[in-house]
PDB file of C-alpha atoms and ligand atoms in Angstrom:
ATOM      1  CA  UNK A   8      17.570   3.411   2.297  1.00 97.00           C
ATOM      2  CA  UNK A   9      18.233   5.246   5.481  1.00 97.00           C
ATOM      3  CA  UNK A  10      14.923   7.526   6.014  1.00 98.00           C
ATOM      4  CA  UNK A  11      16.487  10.703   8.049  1.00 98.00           C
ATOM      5  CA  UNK A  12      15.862  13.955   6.075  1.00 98.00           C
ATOM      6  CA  UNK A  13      14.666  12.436   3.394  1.00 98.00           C
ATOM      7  CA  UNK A  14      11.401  13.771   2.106  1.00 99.00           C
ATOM      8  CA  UNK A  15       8.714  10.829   1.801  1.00 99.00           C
ATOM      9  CA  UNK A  16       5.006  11.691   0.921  1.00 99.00           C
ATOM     10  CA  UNK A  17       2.520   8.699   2.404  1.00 99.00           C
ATOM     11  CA  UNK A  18      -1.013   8.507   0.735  1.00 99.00           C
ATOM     12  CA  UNK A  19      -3.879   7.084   3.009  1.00 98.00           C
ATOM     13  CA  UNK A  20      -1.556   8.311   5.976  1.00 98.00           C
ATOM     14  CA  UNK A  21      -4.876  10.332   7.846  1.00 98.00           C
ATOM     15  CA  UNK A  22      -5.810   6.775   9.319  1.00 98.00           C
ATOM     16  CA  UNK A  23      -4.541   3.253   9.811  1.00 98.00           C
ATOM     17  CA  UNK A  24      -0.645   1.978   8.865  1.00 98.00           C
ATOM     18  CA  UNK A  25      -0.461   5.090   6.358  1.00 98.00           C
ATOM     19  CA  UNK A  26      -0.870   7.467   9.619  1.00 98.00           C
ATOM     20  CA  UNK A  27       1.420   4.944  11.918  1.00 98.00           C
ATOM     21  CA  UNK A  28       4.192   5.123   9.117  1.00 98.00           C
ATOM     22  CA  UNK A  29       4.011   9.340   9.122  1.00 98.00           C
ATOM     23  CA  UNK A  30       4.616   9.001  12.890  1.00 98.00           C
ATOM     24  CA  UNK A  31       7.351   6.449  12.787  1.00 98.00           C
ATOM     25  CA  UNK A  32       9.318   7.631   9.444  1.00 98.00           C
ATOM     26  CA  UNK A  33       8.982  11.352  10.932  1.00 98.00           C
ATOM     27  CA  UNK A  34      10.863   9.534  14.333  1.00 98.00           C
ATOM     28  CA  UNK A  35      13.719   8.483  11.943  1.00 98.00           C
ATOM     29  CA  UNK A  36      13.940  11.860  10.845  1.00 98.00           C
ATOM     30  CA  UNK A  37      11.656  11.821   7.491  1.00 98.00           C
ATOM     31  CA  UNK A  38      10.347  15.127   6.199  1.00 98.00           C
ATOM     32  CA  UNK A  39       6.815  13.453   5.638  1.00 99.00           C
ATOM     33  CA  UNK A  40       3.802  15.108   3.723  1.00 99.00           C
ATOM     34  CA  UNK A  41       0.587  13.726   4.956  1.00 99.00           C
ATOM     35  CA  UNK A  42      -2.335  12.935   1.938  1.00 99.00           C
ATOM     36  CA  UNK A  43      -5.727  11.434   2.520  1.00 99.00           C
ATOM     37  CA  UNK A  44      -9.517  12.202   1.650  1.00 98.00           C
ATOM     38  CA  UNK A  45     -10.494  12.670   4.990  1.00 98.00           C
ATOM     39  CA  UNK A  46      -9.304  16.208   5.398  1.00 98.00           C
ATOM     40  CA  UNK A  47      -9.819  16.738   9.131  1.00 98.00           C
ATOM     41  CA  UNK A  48      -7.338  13.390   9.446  1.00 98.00           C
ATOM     42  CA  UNK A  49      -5.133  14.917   7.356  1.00 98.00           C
ATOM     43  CA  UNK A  50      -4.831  18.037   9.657  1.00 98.00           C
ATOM     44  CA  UNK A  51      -4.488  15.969  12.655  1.00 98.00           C
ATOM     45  CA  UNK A  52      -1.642  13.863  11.748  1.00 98.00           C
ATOM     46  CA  UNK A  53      -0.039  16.748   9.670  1.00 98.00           C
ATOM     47  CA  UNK A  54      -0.146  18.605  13.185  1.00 98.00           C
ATOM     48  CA  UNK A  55       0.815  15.437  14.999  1.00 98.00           C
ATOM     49  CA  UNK A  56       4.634  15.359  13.311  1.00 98.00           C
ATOM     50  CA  UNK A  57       4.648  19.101  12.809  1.00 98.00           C
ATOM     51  CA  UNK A  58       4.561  19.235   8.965  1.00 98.00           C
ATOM     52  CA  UNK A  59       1.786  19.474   6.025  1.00 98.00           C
ATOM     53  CA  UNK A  60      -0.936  18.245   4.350  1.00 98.00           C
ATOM     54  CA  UNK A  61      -3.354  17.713   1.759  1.00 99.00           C
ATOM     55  CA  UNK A  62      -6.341  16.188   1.390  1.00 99.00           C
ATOM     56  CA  UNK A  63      -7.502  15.077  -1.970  1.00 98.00           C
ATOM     57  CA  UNK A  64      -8.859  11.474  -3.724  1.00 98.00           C
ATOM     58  CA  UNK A  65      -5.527  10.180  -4.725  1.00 98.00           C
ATOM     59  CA  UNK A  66      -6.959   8.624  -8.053  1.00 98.00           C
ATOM     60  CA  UNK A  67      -7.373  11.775  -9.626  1.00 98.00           C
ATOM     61  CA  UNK A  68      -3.900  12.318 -11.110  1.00 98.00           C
ATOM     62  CA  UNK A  69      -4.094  15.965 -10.587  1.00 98.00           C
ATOM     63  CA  UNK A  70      -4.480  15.656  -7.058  1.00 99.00           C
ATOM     64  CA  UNK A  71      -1.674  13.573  -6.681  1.00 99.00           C
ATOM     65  CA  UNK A  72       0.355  16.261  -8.832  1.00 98.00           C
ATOM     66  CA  UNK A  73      -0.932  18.750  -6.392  1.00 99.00           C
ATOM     67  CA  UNK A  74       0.595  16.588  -3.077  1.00 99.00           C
ATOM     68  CA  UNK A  75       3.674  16.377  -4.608  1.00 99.00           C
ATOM     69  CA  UNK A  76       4.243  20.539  -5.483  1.00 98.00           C
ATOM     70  CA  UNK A  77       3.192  20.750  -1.924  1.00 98.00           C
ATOM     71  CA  UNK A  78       6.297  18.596  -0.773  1.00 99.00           C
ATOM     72  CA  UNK A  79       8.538  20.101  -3.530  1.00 98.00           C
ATOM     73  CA  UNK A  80       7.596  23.520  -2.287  1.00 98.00           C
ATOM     74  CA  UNK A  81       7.831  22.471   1.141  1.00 98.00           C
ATOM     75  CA  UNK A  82      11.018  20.146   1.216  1.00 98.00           C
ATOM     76  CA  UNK A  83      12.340  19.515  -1.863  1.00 98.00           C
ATOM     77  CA  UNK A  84      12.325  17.079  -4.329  1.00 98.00           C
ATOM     78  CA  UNK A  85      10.509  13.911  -3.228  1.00 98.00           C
ATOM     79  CA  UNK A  86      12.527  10.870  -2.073  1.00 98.00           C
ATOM     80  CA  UNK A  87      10.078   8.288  -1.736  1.00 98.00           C
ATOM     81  CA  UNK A  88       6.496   7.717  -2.913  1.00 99.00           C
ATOM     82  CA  UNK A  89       4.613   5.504  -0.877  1.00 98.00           C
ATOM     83  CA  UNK A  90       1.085   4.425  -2.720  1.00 98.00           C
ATOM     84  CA  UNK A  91      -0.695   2.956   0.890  1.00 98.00           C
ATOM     85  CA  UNK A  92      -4.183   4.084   0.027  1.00 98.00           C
ATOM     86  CA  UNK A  93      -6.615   1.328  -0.384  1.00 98.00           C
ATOM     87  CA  UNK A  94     -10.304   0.218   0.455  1.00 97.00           C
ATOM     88  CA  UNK A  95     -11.642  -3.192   0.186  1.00 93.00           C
ATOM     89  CA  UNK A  96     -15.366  -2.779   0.655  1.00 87.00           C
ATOM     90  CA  UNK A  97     -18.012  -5.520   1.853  1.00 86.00           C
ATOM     91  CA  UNK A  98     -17.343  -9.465   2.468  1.00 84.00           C
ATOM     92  CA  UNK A  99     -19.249 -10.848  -0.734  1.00 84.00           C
ATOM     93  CA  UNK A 100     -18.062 -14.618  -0.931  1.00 80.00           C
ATOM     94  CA  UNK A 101     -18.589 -15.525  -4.533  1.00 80.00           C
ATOM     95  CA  UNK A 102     -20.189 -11.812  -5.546  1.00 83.00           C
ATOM     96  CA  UNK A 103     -18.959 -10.835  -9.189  1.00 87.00           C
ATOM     97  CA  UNK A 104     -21.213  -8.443  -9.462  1.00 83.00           C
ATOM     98  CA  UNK A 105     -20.170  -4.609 -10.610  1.00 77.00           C
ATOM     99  CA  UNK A 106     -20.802  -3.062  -7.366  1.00 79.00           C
ATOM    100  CA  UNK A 107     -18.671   0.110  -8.163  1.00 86.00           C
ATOM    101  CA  UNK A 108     -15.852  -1.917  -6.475  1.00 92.00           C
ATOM    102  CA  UNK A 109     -13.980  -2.863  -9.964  1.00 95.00           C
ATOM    103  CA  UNK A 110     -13.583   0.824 -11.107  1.00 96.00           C
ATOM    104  CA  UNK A 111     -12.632   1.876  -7.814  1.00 96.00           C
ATOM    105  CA  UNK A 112     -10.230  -0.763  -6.707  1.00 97.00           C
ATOM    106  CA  UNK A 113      -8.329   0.076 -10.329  1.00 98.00           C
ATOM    107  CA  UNK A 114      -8.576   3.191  -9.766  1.00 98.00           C
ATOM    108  CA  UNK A 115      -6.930   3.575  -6.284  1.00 98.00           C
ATOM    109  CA  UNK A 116      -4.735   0.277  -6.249  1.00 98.00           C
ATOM    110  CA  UNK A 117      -3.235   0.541  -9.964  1.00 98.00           C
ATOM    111  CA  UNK A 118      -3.919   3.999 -11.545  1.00 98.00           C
ATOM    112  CA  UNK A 119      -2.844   6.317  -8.217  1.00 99.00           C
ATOM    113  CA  UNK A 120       0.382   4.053  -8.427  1.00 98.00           C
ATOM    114  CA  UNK A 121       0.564   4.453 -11.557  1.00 98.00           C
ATOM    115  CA  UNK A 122       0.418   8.674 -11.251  1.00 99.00           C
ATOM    116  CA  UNK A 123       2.776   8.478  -8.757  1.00 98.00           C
ATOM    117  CA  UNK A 124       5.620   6.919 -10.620  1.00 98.00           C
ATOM    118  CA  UNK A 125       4.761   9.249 -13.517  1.00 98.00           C
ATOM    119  CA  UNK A 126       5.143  12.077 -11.208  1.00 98.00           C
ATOM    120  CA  UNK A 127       8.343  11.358  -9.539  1.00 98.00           C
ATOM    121  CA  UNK A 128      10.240   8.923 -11.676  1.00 98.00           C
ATOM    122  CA  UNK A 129      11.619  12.102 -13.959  1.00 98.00           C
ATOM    123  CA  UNK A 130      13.569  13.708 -10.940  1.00 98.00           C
ATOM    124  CA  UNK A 131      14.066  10.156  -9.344  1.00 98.00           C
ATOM    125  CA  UNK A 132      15.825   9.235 -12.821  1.00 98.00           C
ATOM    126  CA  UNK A 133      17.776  12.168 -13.075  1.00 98.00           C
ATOM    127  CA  UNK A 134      18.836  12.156  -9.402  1.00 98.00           C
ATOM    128  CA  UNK A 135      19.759   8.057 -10.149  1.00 98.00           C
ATOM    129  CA  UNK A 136      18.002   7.804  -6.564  1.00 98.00           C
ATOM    130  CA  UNK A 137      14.552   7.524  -5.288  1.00 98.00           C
ATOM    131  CA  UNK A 138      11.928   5.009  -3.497  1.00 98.00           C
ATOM    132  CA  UNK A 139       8.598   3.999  -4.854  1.00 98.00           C
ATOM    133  CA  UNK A 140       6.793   1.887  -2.020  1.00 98.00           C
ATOM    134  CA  UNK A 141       3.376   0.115  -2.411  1.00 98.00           C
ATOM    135  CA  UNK A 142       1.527  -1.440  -0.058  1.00 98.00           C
ATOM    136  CA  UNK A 143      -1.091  -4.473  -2.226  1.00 98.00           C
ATOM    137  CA  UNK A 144      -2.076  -7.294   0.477  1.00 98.00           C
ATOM    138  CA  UNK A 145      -1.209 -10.722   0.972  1.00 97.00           C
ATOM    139  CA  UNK A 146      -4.430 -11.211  -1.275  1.00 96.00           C
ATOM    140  CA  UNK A 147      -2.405 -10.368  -4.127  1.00 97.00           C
ATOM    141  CA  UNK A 148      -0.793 -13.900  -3.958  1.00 96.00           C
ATOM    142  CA  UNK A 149      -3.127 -15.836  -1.452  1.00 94.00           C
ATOM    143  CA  UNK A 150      -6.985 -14.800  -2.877  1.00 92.00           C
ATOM    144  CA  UNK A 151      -9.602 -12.976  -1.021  1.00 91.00           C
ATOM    145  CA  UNK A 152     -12.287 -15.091  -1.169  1.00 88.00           C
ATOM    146  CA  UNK A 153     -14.933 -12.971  -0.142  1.00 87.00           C
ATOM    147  CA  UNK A 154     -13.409  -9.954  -2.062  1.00 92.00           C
ATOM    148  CA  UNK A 155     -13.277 -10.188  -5.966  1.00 94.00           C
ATOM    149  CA  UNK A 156     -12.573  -6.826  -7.163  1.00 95.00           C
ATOM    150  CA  UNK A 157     -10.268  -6.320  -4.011  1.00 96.00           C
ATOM    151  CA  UNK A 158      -8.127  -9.501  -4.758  1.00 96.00           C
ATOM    152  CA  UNK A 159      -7.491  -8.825  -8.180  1.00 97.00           C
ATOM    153  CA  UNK A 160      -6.817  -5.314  -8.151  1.00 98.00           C
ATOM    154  CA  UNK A 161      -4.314  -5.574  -5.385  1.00 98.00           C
ATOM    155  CA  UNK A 162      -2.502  -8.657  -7.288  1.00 98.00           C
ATOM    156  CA  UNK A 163      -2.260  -6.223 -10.354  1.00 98.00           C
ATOM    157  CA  UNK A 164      -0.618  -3.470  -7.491  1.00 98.00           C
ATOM    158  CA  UNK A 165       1.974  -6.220  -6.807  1.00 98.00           C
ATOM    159  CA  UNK A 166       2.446  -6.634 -10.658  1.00 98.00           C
ATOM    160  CA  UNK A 167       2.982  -2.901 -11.462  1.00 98.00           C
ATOM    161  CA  UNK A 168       5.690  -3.165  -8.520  1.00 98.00           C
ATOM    162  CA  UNK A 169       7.090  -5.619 -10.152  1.00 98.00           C
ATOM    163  CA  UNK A 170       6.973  -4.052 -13.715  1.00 98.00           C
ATOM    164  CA  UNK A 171       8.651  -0.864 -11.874  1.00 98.00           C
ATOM    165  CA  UNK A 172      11.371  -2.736  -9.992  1.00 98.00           C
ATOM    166  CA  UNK A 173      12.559  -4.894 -13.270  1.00 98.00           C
ATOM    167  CA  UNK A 174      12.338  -1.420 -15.430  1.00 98.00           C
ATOM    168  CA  UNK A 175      13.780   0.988 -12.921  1.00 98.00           C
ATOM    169  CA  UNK A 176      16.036  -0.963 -10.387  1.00 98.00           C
ATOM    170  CA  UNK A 177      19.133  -0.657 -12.823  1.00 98.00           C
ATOM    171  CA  UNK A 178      18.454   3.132 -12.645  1.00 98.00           C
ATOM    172  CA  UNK A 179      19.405   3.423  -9.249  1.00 98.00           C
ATOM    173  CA  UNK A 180      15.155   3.210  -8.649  1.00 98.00           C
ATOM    174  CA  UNK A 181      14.319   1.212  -5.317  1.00 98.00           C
ATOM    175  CA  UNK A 182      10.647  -0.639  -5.442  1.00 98.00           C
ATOM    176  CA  UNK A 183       9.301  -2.454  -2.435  1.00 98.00           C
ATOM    177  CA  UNK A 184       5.758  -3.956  -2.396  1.00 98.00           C
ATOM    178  CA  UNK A 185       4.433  -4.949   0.745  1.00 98.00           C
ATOM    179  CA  UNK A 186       2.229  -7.536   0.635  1.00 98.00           C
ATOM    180  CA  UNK A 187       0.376  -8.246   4.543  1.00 97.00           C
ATOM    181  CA  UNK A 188      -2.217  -9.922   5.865  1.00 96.00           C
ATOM    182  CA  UNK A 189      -4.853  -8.666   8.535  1.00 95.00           C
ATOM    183  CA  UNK A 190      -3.522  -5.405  10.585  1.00 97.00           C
ATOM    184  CA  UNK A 191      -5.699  -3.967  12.988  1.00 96.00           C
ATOM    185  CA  UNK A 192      -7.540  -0.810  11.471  1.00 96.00           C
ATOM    186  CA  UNK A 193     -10.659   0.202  10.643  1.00 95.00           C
ATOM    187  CA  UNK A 194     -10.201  -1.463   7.251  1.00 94.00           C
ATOM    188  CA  UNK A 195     -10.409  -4.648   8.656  1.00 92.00           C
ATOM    189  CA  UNK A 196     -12.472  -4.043  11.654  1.00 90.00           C
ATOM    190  CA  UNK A 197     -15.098  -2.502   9.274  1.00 90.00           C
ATOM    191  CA  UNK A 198     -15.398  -6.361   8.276  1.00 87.00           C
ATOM    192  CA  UNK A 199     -17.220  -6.383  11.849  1.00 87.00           C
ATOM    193  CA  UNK A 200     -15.819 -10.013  12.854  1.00 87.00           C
ATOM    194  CA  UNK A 201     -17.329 -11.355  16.074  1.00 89.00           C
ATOM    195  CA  UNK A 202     -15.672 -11.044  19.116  1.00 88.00           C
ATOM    196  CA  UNK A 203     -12.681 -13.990  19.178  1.00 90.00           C
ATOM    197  CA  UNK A 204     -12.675 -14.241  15.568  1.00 90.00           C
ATOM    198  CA  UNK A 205      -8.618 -15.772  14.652  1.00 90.00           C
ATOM    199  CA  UNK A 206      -8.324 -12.457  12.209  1.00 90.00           C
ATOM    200  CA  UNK A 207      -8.393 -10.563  15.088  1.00 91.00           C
ATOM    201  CA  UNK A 208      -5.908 -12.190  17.540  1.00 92.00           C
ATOM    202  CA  UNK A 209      -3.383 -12.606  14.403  1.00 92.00           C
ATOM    203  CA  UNK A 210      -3.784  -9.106  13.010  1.00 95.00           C
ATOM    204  CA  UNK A 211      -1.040  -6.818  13.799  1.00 96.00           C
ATOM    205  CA  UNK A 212      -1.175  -3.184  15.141  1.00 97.00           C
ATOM    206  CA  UNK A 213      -0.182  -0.561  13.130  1.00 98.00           C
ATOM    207  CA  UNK A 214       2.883   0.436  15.004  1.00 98.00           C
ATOM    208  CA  UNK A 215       4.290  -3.120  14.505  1.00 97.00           C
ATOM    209  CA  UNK A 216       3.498  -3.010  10.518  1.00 97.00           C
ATOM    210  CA  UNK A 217       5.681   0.447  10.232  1.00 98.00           C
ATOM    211  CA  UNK A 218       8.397  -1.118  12.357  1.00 98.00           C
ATOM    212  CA  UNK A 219       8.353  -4.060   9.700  1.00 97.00           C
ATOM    213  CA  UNK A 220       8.414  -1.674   6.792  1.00 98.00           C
ATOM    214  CA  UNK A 221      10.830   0.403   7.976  1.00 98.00           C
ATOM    215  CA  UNK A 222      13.209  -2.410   8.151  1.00 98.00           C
ATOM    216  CA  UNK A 223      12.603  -3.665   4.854  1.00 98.00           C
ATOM    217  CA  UNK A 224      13.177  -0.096   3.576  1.00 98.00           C
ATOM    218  CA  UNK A 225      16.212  -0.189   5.123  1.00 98.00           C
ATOM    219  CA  UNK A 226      17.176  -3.840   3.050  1.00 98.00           C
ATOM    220  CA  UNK A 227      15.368  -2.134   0.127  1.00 98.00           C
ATOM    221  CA  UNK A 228      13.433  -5.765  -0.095  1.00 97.00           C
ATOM    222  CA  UNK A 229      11.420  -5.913  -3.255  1.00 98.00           C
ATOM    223  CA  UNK A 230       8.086  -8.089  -1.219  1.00 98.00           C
ATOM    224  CA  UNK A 231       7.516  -7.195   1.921  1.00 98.00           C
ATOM    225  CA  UNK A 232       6.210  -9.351   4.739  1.00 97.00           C
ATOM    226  CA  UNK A 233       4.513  -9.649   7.696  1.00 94.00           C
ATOM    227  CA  UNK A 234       3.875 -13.538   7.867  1.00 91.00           C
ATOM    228  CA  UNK A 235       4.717 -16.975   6.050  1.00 92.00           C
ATOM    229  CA  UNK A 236       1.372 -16.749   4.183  1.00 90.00           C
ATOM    230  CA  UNK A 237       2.639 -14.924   0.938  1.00 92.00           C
ATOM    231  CA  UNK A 238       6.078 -17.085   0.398  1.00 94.00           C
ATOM    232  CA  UNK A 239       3.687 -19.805   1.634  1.00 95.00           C
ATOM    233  CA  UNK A 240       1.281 -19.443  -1.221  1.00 94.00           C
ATOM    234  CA  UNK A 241       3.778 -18.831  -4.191  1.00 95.00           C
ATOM    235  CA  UNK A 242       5.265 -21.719  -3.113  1.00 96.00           C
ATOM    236  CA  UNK A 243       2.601 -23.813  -2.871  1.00 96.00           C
ATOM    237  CA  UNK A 244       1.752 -22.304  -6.532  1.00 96.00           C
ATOM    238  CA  UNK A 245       4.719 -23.037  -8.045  1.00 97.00           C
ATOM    239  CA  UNK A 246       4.650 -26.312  -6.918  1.00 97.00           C
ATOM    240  CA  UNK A 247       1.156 -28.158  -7.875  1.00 97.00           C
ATOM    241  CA  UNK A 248      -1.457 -24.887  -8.605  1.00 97.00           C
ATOM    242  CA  UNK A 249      -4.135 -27.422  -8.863  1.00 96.00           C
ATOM    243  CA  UNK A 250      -3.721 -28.418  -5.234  1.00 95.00           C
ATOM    244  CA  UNK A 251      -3.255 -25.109  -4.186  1.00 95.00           C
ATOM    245  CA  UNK A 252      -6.736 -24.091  -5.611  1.00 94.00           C
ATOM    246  CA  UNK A 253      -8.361 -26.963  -4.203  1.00 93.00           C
ATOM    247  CA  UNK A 254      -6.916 -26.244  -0.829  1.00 92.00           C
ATOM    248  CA  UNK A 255      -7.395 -22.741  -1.189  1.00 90.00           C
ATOM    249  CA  UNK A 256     -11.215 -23.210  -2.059  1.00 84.00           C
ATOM    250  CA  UNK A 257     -14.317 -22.203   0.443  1.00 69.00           C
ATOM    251  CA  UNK A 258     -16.113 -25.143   1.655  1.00 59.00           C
ATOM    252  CA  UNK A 259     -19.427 -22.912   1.996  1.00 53.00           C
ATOM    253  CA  UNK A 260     -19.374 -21.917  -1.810  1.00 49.00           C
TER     254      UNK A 260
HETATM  255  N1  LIG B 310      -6.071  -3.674   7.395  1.00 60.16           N
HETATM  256  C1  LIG B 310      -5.771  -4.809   6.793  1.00 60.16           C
HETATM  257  O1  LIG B 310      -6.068  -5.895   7.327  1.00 60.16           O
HETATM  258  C2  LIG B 310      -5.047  -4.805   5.465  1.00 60.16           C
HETATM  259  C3  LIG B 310      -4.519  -6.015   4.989  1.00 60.16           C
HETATM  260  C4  LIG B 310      -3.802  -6.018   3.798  1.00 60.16           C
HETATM  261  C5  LIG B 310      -3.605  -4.835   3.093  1.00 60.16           C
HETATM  262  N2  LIG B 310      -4.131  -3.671   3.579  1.00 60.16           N
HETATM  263  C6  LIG B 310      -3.861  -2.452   2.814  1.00 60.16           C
HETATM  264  O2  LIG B 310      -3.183  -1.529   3.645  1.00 60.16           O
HETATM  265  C7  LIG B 310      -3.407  -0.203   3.164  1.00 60.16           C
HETATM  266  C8  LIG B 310      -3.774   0.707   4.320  1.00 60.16           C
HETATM  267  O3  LIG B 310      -5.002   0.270   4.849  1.00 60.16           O
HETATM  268  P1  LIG B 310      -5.354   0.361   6.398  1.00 60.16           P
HETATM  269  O4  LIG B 310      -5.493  -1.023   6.892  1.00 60.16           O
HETATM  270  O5  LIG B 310      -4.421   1.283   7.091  1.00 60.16           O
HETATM  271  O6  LIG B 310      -6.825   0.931   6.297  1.00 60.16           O
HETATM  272  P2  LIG B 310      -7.446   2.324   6.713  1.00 60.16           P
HETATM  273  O7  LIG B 310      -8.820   2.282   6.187  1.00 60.16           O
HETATM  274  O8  LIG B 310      -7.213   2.584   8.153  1.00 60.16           O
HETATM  275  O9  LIG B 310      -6.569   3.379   5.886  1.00 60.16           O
HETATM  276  C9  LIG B 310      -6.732   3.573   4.511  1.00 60.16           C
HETATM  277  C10 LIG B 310      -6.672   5.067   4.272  1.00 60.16           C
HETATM  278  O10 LIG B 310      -6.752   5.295   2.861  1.00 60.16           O
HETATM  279  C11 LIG B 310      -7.585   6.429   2.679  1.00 60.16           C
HETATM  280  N3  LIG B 310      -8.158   6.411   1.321  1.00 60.16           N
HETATM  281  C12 LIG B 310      -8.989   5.478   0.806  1.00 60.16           C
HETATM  282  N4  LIG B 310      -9.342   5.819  -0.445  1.00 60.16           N
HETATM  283  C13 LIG B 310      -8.689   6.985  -0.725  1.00 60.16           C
HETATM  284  C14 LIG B 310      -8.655   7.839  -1.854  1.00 60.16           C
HETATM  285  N5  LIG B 310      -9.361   7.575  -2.963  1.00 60.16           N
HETATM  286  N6  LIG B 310      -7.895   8.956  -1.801  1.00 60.16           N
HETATM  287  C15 LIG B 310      -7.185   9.246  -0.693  1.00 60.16           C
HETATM  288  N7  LIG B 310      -7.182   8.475   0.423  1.00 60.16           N
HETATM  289  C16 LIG B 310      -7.934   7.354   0.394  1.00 60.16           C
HETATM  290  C17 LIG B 310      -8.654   6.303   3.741  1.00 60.16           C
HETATM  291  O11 LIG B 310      -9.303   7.551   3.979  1.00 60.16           O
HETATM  292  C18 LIG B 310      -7.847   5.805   4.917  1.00 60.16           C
HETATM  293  O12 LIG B 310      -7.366   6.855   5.726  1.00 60.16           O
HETATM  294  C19 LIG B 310      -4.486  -0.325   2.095  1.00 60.16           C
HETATM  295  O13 LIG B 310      -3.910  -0.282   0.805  1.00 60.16           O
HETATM  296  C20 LIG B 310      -5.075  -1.699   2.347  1.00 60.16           C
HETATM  297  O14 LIG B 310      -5.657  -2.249   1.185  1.00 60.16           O
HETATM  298  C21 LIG B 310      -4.838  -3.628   4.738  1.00 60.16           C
END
């Protein structure tokens, strides 16, 4: 899908690759409606590409009923969702423990998703056009291992894509999930890594990750990529899972 003057709304887009995708969709001509929970982000980047915002927790399905009137009464009907908002918490390696993590990372990973398509997908369907994006992680197919709640939740964001795109692709729907691995923003540097750590030299900068997403919009790709590691890992799966468990598990645990 070609992006100019479509309207695209962008949750988590106050910081991060949510605010570097407002700045580079809006270049290719997107109307884009900003949505985060930190409201004085929200106004920044809103005033940044000269359009609107709203700041609200996106796992309240009301909210994210809200942000959508705002872009119908703005714009127009909405042309593509894109579910981006995410947190992944502390480094726990081998932590199961309910740490309010579980409810959250359901919450904001599946059920925001989730209140998304049910918001758009009527107008989408009758329009026989329309874009839901998600962004899980390349945890979804490769395993956190330091980040239970985190891994699982975001694999269950890639299955929902998937659930959309096999339900709604003959409608005309488009469904990309994009599935990376470390990018540098506060998410990950909130990880505090030591100075040199490999995540840091391999992570990519935001304005590289919307670059890659934009051109898999433009393919409509169902998965999403920013490395080998996710085709890497499902193929590894699908060809012995023991080994790839064994090889996958931490030699401190
Ligand atoms: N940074 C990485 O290394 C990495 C790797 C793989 C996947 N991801 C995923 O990429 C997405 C974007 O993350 P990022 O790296 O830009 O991190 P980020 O922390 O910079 O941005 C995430 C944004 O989501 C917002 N947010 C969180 N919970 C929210 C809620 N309940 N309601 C509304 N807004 C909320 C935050 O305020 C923040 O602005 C997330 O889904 C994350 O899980 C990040």
């Amino acid at each position: 899908m070609e992006l100019d003057g479509k309207v695209v709304v962008v949750t988590g887009s106050g910081h991060g690759i949510g605010a570097a995708f407002a700045r580079r969709f809006t270049s290719e001509g997107a109307k884009v409606v900003v949505t985060d929970q930190d409201a004085t982000a929200v106004t920044a980047v809103a005033a940044e590409i000269g359009s609107v915002g709203l700041a609200c927790d996106i796992t309240v399905e009301e909210n994210v009923h809200n942000v959508a009137e705002l872009a119908r009464s703005t714009y127009g009907e909405i042309d593509v969702w894109y579910s981006n908002a995410g947190f992944s918490g502390p480094r726990q390696p081998g932590e199961l423990s309910d740490n309010g993590l579980w409810d959250l990372g359901w919450n904001l990973h599946v059920m925001s998703h989730v209140y998304a398509a049910r918001e758009v997908l009527p107008s989408m369907l009758e329009r026989g056009d329309g874009y839901l994006l998600q962004t899980s992680s390349v945890t979804a197919v490769t395993t956190q291992i330091e980040k239970a709640s985190y891994t699982v939740t975001k694999a269950a964001a890639l299955s929902l894509a998937e659930w959309l795109a096999v339900n709604y692709r003959p409608k005309g729907i488009k469904v990309s999930c994009f599935c990376p691995g470390p990018m540098l923003t506060q998410m990950l540097l909130s990880n505090n890594f030591p100075e040199g750590h490999p995540v840091l030299s391999m992570a990519l900068r935001p304005e590289e990750v919307a670059e890659l997403v934009l051109r898999g919009i433009g393919a409509e790709r169902f998965l999403i990529v920013d490395s080998d590691s996710a085709l890497g890992a499902l193929r590894a799966k699908a060809d012995d899972y023991d080994a790839w468990v064994d090889a996958t598990a931490h030699p401190s645990l």
